[in-house]
Amino acid sequence: MDATIIDAPCSAKNAEKACVPEMHQTRKGNVWCFGVKCHVDIDAGSGLVHTIMVTPANKHDITETVNSIREDDAVVYGDSGYLDVQKRLKIKQNKYFSNIDFRITRRPKGLPKDNAIDCLSPAFPCLIKDDKKRKNVMELVSQKMRKLAPEMDPLRLGTGWKPEDLSKPQILIESTFGDSHPGSGHLDQLVTAARKGIVEAGGYGARYFCTDICDGESQGTDGINYSLASREMIANMIEIHANATPFDGGVYISSCDKGMPANLMGLARVNIP
């Protein structure tokens, strides 16, 4: 379960030229928003949405939980906005809801120091099969994140992961595959080969794409002005992909004189094997 704010112009008015009552202002972090909040619940097994509700934006995520969970739910995942949801009176007094296992992400400040995520933990040494050597290896970053954010598991399952894949070393496969030019059009084959190799080594590869552009197709037009900008954008997206969901290692596949420097820049930023 999760919720997101749908922002609307502050001038949004109804037929009576009054502000729409279903919309309200609220603050998310340091940003003020005006609009509605969409509460979405997804079945962890099938990946299908089973409930969508819309409330004013200032309605707290946790208040709609009782209206969105189902009586046959055994486990419910949520972010830190749902902390202590199991203590709410309507949940405790319901004979079905009171038996649900709520797995809610804890806030970083509430974690013990030994559970803090170390994004510089070595990853690939964990693939060594010698049990004696494994004892001195730190826990995988991906597995630390699973403890901190248990809702990651059903999200992974919804994208095709199998339950047994979740505990494996998770490897980012970043590629500039796309139909922008001949150098990128075949990279999906290399991505497939890389993923196969990762699986054979005992890990699981997650595919991420951010394609590049071709100078040859933009020469003599204003499009050439986007050439260097595209390099920065690809590097930015690699950094975002690698840090938004911590991985234990990465494989970077690209070609041409924009994609390759961009991948090297992104590789240097994320600092993972």
Short mmCIF file of C-alpha atoms in Angstrom, two decimals:
data_model
loop_
_atom_site.label_atom_id
_atom_site.label_comp_id
_atom_site.label_asym_id
_atom_site.label_seq_id
_atom_site.Cartn_x
_atom_site.Cartn_y
_atom_site.Cartn_z
CA MET A 1 0.00 0.00 0.00
CA ASP A 2 1.13 3.51 -0.74
CA ALA A 3 -0.16 7.01 -1.40
CA THR A 4 0.89 9.84 -3.69
CA ILE A 5 -0.07 13.49 -4.01
CA ILE A 6 -1.59 14.59 -7.31
CA ASP A 7 -0.82 18.28 -7.60
CA ALA A 8 -3.32 20.66 -9.18
CA PRO A 9 -3.18 24.36 -10.06
CA CYS A 10 -4.15 26.56 -7.13
CA SER A 11 -6.75 28.15 -9.40
CA ALA A 12 -8.73 24.91 -9.73
CA LYS A 13 -12.38 25.80 -9.20
CA ASN A 14 -15.69 24.02 -9.67
CA ALA A 15 -18.82 25.12 -11.57
CA GLU A 16 -19.76 27.48 -8.73
CA LYS A 17 -16.34 29.14 -9.12
CA ALA A 18 -15.34 27.96 -5.66
CA CYS A 19 -12.27 25.94 -4.79
CA VAL A 20 -12.94 22.24 -5.25
CA PRO A 21 -13.63 20.90 -1.73
CA GLU A 22 -11.94 17.59 -2.50
CA MET A 23 -8.65 19.45 -2.90
CA HIS A 24 -6.52 20.82 -0.13
CA GLN A 25 -3.05 22.15 0.48
CA THR A 26 -0.44 20.07 2.28
CA ARG A 27 3.30 19.98 2.76
CA LYS A 28 5.56 17.16 1.58
CA GLY A 29 9.00 17.74 3.01
CA ASN A 30 9.70 21.42 2.39
CA VAL A 31 7.38 21.69 -0.62
CA TRP A 32 3.78 22.89 -0.39
CA CYS A 33 1.30 21.17 -2.70
CA PHE A 34 -2.37 21.70 -3.55
CA GLY A 35 -4.53 18.87 -4.81
CA VAL A 36 -5.65 15.39 -3.87
CA LYS A 37 -4.00 12.26 -2.55
CA CYS A 38 -4.35 8.93 -4.32
CA HIS A 39 -4.23 5.87 -2.05
CA VAL A 40 -3.28 2.74 -3.99
CA ASP A 41 -3.18 -0.88 -2.86
CA ILE A 42 -1.56 -3.58 -4.99
CA ASP A 43 -1.77 -7.33 -4.59
CA ALA A 44 1.76 -8.55 -3.83
CA GLY A 45 1.21 -11.87 -5.57
CA SER A 46 -0.27 -10.76 -8.89
CA GLY A 47 1.01 -7.19 -9.05
CA LEU A 48 -2.53 -6.00 -9.84
CA VAL A 49 -4.13 -2.93 -8.27
CA HIS A 50 -7.14 -3.93 -6.15
CA THR A 51 -8.07 -0.61 -4.50
CA ILE A 52 -7.74 3.07 -5.42
CA MET A 53 -9.15 5.88 -3.28
CA VAL A 54 -8.90 9.64 -3.65
CA THR A 55 -8.94 12.01 -0.67
CA PRO A 56 -7.90 15.62 -0.04
CA ALA A 57 -4.12 15.96 -0.12
CA ASN A 58 -3.88 16.69 3.61
CA LYS A 59 -5.42 13.35 4.54
CA HIS A 60 -2.76 11.20 6.21
CA ASP A 61 -1.82 7.93 4.50
CA ILE A 62 -2.58 5.82 7.55
CA THR A 63 -6.20 6.98 7.93
CA GLU A 64 -7.39 5.15 4.81
CA THR A 65 -5.73 1.82 5.58
CA VAL A 66 -8.85 0.32 7.13
CA ASN A 67 -10.77 1.08 3.92
CA SER A 68 -8.20 -0.41 1.56
CA ILE A 69 -6.92 -3.62 3.10
CA ARG A 70 -8.85 -6.85 2.57
CA GLU A 71 -10.12 -9.39 5.08
CA ASP A 72 -8.09 -12.19 3.48
CA ASP A 73 -4.80 -10.25 3.51
CA ALA A 74 -2.14 -12.14 5.46
CA VAL A 75 0.73 -9.67 5.01
CA VAL A 76 0.61 -5.94 4.21
CA TYR A 77 3.66 -3.90 3.17
CA GLY A 78 3.97 -0.13 3.51
CA ASP A 79 6.45 2.72 3.89
CA SER A 80 7.12 4.66 7.08
CA GLY A 81 3.93 6.69 6.58
CA TYR A 82 2.08 3.66 7.94
CA LEU A 83 4.11 3.15 11.12
CA ASP A 84 2.01 1.77 13.99
CA VAL A 85 -0.99 1.20 11.74
CA GLN A 86 -1.66 -2.05 13.62
CA LYS A 87 -2.29 0.00 16.79
CA ARG A 88 -5.20 1.95 15.32
CA LEU A 89 -8.50 1.13 17.02
CA LYS A 90 -10.38 0.11 13.87
CA ILE A 91 -7.59 -2.31 13.02
CA LYS A 92 -7.27 -3.79 16.50
CA GLN A 93 -11.02 -4.32 16.89
CA ASN A 94 -11.48 -6.03 13.53
CA LYS A 95 -11.15 -9.81 13.83
CA TYR A 96 -9.60 -10.07 10.36
CA PHE A 97 -7.38 -6.99 10.28
CA SER A 98 -5.97 -7.62 13.74
CA ASN A 99 -4.34 -10.83 12.46
CA ILE A 100 -2.57 -9.18 9.52
CA ASP A 101 1.23 -9.08 9.58
CA PHE A 102 2.01 -5.41 8.85
CA ARG A 103 5.55 -5.07 7.53
CA ILE A 104 6.25 -1.36 7.62
CA THR A 105 9.47 0.44 6.74
CA ARG A 106 11.19 1.93 9.74
CA ARG A 107 12.59 5.44 9.66
CA PRO A 108 16.41 5.56 9.54
CA LYS A 109 16.58 7.43 12.84
CA GLY A 110 14.78 4.58 14.55
CA LEU A 111 17.25 1.92 13.45
CA PRO A 112 20.06 0.60 15.65
CA LYS A 113 23.49 1.67 14.43
CA ASP A 114 24.50 -1.87 13.51
CA ASN A 115 21.57 -2.04 11.08
CA ALA A 116 22.46 1.18 9.29
CA ILE A 117 23.02 0.79 5.57
CA ASP A 118 26.63 0.96 4.48
CA CYS A 119 26.47 1.73 0.77
CA LEU A 120 30.20 0.95 0.42
CA SER A 121 29.88 -2.66 1.55
CA PRO A 122 31.77 -5.11 -0.69
CA ALA A 123 29.42 -7.16 -2.82
CA PHE A 124 31.12 -9.62 -5.09
CA PRO A 125 33.25 -11.30 -2.36
CA CYS A 126 29.94 -12.66 -1.06
CA LEU A 127 29.77 -14.86 -4.16
CA ILE A 128 32.79 -16.88 -2.96
CA LYS A 129 31.63 -20.39 -2.12
CA ASP A 130 34.23 -20.99 0.61
CA ASP A 131 32.25 -20.77 3.86
CA LYS A 132 35.36 -19.80 5.84
CA LYS A 133 35.91 -16.74 3.66
CA ARG A 134 32.26 -15.77 3.74
CA LYS A 135 32.38 -15.29 7.51
CA ASN A 136 34.50 -12.16 7.14
CA VAL A 137 32.33 -10.59 4.44
CA MET A 138 29.87 -7.83 5.33
CA GLU A 139 26.17 -8.29 4.66
CA LEU A 140 25.00 -7.42 1.18
CA VAL A 141 23.66 -3.89 0.74
CA SER A 142 20.54 -5.23 -0.98
CA GLN A 143 19.72 -7.46 1.98
CA LYS A 144 20.17 -4.62 4.46
CA MET A 145 17.73 -2.58 2.37
CA ARG A 146 15.20 -5.42 2.43
CA LYS A 147 15.21 -5.24 6.24
CA LEU A 148 14.81 -1.48 6.21
CA ALA A 149 12.15 -1.42 3.48
CA PRO A 150 10.19 -4.71 3.46
CA GLU A 151 7.79 -3.39 0.82
CA MET A 152 10.60 -3.84 -1.73
CA ASP A 153 9.97 -7.59 -1.94
CA PRO A 154 6.42 -7.44 -3.39
CA LEU A 155 7.50 -4.65 -5.73
CA ARG A 156 10.29 -6.88 -7.04
CA LEU A 157 7.89 -9.80 -7.39
CA GLY A 158 5.57 -7.57 -9.39
CA THR A 159 8.31 -7.02 -11.99
CA GLY A 160 8.98 -10.71 -12.55
CA TRP A 161 11.38 -11.64 -9.76
CA LYS A 162 10.90 -15.03 -8.13
CA PRO A 163 10.87 -15.37 -4.32
CA GLU A 164 14.20 -17.20 -4.39
CA ASP A 165 15.79 -14.29 -6.31
CA LEU A 166 15.21 -11.81 -3.50
CA SER A 167 17.96 -13.18 -1.26
CA LYS A 168 20.57 -13.33 -4.04
CA PRO A 169 23.17 -10.61 -4.74
CA GLN A 170 21.28 -7.98 -6.74
CA ILE A 171 23.20 -6.60 -9.70
CA LEU A 172 22.31 -3.50 -11.70
CA ILE A 173 22.53 -3.95 -15.48
CA GLU A 174 22.64 -0.45 -16.96
CA SER A 175 22.44 -0.06 -20.73
CA THR A 176 22.00 2.61 -23.41
CA PHE A 177 19.98 0.17 -25.55
CA GLY A 178 17.58 1.85 -27.97
CA ASP A 179 16.89 2.54 -31.62
CA SER A 180 18.82 5.81 -31.68
CA HIS A 181 21.72 4.49 -33.78
CA PRO A 182 23.34 1.18 -34.88
CA GLY A 183 25.71 1.18 -31.91
CA SER A 184 22.85 0.96 -29.42
CA GLY A 185 20.32 -1.12 -31.34
CA HIS A 186 21.92 -4.47 -30.46
CA LEU A 187 22.82 -3.84 -26.84
CA ASP A 188 19.75 -5.69 -25.58
CA GLN A 189 21.48 -8.90 -26.68
CA LEU A 190 24.46 -8.08 -24.48
CA VAL A 191 22.10 -7.26 -21.61
CA THR A 192 20.50 -10.69 -21.97
CA ALA A 193 23.92 -12.36 -22.00
CA ALA A 194 25.04 -10.39 -18.93
CA ARG A 195 21.90 -11.30 -17.05
CA LYS A 196 22.38 -14.97 -17.87
CA GLY A 197 25.96 -14.84 -16.57
CA ILE A 198 24.86 -13.17 -13.33
CA VAL A 199 22.24 -15.86 -12.75
CA GLU A 200 24.79 -18.60 -13.39
CA ALA A 201 27.09 -16.96 -10.81
CA GLY A 202 24.36 -17.02 -8.18
CA GLY A 203 23.02 -13.45 -8.45
CA TYR A 204 20.11 -11.70 -10.10
CA GLY A 205 20.36 -8.92 -12.68
CA ALA A 206 17.94 -5.99 -12.82
CA ARG A 207 17.77 -4.27 -16.22
CA TYR A 208 17.72 -0.48 -16.44
CA PHE A 209 17.85 1.52 -19.68
CA CYS A 210 18.63 5.10 -20.64
CA THR A 211 19.39 5.38 -24.34
CA ASP A 212 21.69 7.91 -25.98
CA ILE A 213 21.38 10.05 -29.12
CA CYS A 214 23.36 10.13 -32.35
CA ASP A 215 25.35 13.19 -33.43
CA GLY A 216 25.12 11.96 -37.01
CA GLU A 217 21.35 12.40 -36.97
CA SER A 218 21.44 15.87 -35.45
CA GLN A 219 24.32 17.50 -37.35
CA GLY A 220 23.36 20.82 -38.92
CA THR A 221 20.30 21.25 -36.70
CA ASP A 222 19.58 22.64 -33.27
CA GLY A 223 19.48 19.03 -32.11
CA ILE A 224 23.28 18.99 -31.90
CA ASN A 225 22.99 21.21 -28.84
CA TYR A 226 21.61 18.22 -26.93
CA SER A 227 24.67 16.06 -27.54
CA LEU A 228 26.70 16.85 -24.43
CA ALA A 229 23.55 17.37 -22.40
CA SER A 230 22.54 13.78 -23.17
CA ARG A 231 25.83 12.54 -21.74
CA GLU A 232 25.13 14.30 -18.45
CA MET A 233 21.56 13.01 -18.41
CA ILE A 234 22.63 9.39 -18.85
CA ALA A 235 25.21 9.74 -16.06
CA ASN A 236 22.53 11.28 -13.85
CA MET A 237 20.12 8.42 -14.53
CA ILE A 238 22.77 5.81 -13.74
CA GLU A 239 23.37 7.55 -10.42
CA ILE A 240 19.64 7.66 -9.76
CA HIS A 241 19.08 4.01 -10.69
CA ALA A 242 21.97 2.79 -8.53
CA ASN A 243 21.22 4.89 -5.45
CA ALA A 244 17.42 4.96 -5.41
CA THR A 245 17.49 1.18 -4.93
CA PRO A 246 20.93 0.11 -3.63
CA PHE A 247 22.55 -2.70 -5.59
CA ASP A 248 25.46 -4.96 -4.70
CA GLY A 249 27.22 -4.50 -8.04
CA GLY A 250 26.74 -3.21 -11.54
CA VAL A 251 27.26 -4.09 -15.20
CA TYR A 252 27.40 -1.13 -17.60
CA ILE A 253 26.81 -1.67 -21.31
CA SER A 254 27.07 1.13 -23.86
CA SER A 255 28.63 2.27 -27.13
CA CYS A 256 29.52 5.43 -29.01
CA ASP A 257 31.21 8.60 -27.76
CA LYS A 258 28.37 9.81 -25.54
CA GLY A 259 27.10 6.61 -23.99
CA MET A 260 30.51 5.28 -22.95
CA PRO A 261 31.75 8.47 -21.20
CA ALA A 262 28.32 8.78 -19.56
CA ASN A 263 28.57 5.24 -18.17
CA LEU A 264 32.10 5.85 -16.91
CA MET A 265 30.93 9.04 -15.19
CA GLY A 266 27.99 7.23 -13.63
CA LEU A 267 30.19 4.31 -12.57
CA ALA A 268 32.56 6.68 -10.78
CA ARG A 269 29.67 8.38 -8.97
CA VAL A 270 27.94 5.30 -7.60
CA ASN A 271 31.11 3.56 -6.36
CA ILE A 272 29.86 -0.03 -6.47
CA PRO A 273 31.73 -3.02 -7.94
#
